[in-house]
Short mmCIF file of C-alpha atoms in Angstrom, two decimals:
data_model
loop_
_atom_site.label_atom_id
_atom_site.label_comp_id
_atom_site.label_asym_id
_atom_site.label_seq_id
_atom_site.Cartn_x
_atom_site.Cartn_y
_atom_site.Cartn_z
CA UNK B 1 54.78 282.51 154.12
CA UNK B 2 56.15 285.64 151.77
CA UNK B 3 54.01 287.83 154.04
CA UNK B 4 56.11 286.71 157.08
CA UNK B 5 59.38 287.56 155.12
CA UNK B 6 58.04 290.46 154.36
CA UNK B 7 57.47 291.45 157.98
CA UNK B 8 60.61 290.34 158.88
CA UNK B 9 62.63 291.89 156.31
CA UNK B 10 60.61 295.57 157.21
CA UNK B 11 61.48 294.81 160.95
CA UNK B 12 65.02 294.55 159.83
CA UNK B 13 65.19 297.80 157.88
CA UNK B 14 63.50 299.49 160.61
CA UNK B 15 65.90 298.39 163.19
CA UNK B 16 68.78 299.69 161.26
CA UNK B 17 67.42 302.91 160.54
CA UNK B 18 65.70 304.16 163.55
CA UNK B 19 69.20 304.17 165.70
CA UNK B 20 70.98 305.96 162.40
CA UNK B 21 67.95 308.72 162.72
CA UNK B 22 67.88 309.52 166.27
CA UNK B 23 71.56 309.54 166.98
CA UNK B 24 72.40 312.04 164.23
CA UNK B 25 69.79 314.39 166.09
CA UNK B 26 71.31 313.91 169.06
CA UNK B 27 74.93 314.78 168.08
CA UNK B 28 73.54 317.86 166.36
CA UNK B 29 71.40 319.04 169.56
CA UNK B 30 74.30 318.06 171.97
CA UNK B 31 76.68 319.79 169.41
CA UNK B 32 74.81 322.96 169.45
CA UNK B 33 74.05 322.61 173.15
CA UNK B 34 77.79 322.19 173.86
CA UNK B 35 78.16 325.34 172.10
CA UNK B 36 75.40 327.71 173.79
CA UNK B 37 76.66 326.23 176.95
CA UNK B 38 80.50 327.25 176.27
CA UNK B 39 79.51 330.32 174.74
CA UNK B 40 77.76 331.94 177.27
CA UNK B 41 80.37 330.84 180.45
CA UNK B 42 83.45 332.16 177.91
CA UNK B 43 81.33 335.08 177.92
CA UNK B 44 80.90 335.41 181.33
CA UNK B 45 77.33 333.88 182.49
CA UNK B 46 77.15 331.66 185.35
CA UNK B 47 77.01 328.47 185.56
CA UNK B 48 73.36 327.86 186.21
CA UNK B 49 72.02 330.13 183.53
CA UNK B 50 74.51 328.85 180.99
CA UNK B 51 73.39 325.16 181.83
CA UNK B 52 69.86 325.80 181.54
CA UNK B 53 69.54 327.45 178.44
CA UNK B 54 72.05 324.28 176.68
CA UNK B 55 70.15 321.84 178.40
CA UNK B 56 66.41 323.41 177.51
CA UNK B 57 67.60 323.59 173.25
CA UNK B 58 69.00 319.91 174.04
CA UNK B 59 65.43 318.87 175.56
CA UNK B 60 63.71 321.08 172.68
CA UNK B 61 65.97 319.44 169.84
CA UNK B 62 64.88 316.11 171.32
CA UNK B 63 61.89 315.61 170.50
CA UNK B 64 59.99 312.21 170.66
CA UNK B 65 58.60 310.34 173.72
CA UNK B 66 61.42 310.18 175.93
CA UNK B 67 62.94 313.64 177.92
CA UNK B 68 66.52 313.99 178.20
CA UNK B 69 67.74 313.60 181.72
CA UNK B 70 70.23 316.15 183.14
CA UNK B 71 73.02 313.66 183.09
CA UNK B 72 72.34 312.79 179.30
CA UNK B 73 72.65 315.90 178.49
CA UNK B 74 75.70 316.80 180.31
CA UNK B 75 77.30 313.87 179.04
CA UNK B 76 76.74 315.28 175.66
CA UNK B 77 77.94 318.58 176.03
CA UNK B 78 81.42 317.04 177.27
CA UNK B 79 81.62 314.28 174.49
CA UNK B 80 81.37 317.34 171.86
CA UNK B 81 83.59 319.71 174.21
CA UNK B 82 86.51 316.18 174.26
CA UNK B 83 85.54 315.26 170.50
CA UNK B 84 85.84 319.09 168.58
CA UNK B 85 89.36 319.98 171.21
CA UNK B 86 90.59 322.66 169.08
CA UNK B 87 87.11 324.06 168.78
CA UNK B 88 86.28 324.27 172.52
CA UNK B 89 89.51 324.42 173.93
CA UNK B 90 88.50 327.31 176.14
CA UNK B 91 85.42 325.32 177.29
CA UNK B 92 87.64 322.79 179.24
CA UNK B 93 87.54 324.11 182.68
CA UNK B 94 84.18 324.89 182.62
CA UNK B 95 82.95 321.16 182.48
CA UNK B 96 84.02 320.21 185.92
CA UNK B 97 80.12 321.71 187.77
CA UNK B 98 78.84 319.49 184.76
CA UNK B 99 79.48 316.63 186.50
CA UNK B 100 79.41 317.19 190.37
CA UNK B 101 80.48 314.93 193.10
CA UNK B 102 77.98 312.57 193.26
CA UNK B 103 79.44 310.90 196.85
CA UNK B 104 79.36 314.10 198.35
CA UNK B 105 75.64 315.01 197.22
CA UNK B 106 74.21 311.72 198.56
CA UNK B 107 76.38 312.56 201.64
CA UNK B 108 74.81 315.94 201.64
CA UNK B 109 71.43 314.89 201.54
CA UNK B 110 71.54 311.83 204.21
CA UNK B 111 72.98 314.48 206.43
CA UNK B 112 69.99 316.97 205.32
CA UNK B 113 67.39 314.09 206.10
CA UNK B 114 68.99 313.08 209.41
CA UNK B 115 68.69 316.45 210.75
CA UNK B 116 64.96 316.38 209.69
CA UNK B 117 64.32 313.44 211.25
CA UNK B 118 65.64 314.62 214.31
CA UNK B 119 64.19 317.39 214.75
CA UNK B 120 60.54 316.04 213.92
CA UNK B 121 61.57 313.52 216.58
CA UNK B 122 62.26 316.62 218.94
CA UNK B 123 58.87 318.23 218.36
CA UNK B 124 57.34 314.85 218.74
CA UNK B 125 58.72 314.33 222.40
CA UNK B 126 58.14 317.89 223.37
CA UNK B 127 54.42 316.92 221.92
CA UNK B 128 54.27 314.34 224.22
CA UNK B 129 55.64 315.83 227.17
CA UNK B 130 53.36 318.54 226.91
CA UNK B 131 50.91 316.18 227.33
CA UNK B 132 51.83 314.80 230.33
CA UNK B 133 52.63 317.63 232.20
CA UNK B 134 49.41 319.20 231.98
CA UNK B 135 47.57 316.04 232.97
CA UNK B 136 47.34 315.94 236.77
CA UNK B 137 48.85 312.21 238.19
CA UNK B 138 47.22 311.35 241.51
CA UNK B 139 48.59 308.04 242.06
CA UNK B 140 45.43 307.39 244.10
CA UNK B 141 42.77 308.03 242.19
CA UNK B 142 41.51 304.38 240.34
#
């Protein structure tokens, strides 16, 4: 019986302490990352290269089992950008291609697949026509 409280009450310390551990890492790599990432665009790097280094230190300060999506990330660099204002108040404007349109990119791509379809379906029928014409029809011969 005292080793089942025992289990229980080291299952209870570990729950509190394992969020308390990983989320201070994370609002020191998203810190930092919200940094490289306004650093480099104040400085006048585009937006791609400036995302991708912030978003590979984020992934790097990680660590553990699980990989940082894109969007995680992202949403970390603009909670420290919102939370330390006075700090990254020239950041602001930059945070917009952070988060892009996300309508208009599934738009974007059921357009892009629609045209593929289409034209495999074109190749298809001029396939199968091909086919056809080269084949002599003699409507007598059976």
């Amino acid at each position: 019986m005292e080793r089942l409280e025992q289990k229980k009450i080291i299952f209870l310390i570990l729950g509190v302490l394992t969020p308390l551990i990983f989320t201070t890492s994370k609002v020191s790599a998203g810190s930092f990352g919200a940094e490289i990432f306004c650093s480099m665009r104040d400085s006048g790097n585009d937006h791609r290269s400036s995302w991708e280094a912030a978003y590979t230190y984020i992934k790097k300060q990680k660590g553990g089992i699980f990989k940082v999506s894109p969007k995680q990330a992202a949403s970390q660099i603009t909670e420290t950008v919102i939370r330390e204002r006075e700090k990254f108040s020239y950041c602001i404007e930059y945070l917009d291609k952070l988060h892009p349109d996300r309508k208009l990119q599934r738009e974007l791509e059921k357009e892009r697949k629609r045209k593929e379809k289409e034209s495999r379906d074109k190749e298809n029928i001029d396939e199968t026509n091909e086919q056809f014409s080269e084949a002599t029809l003699d409507r007598y011969s059976y």
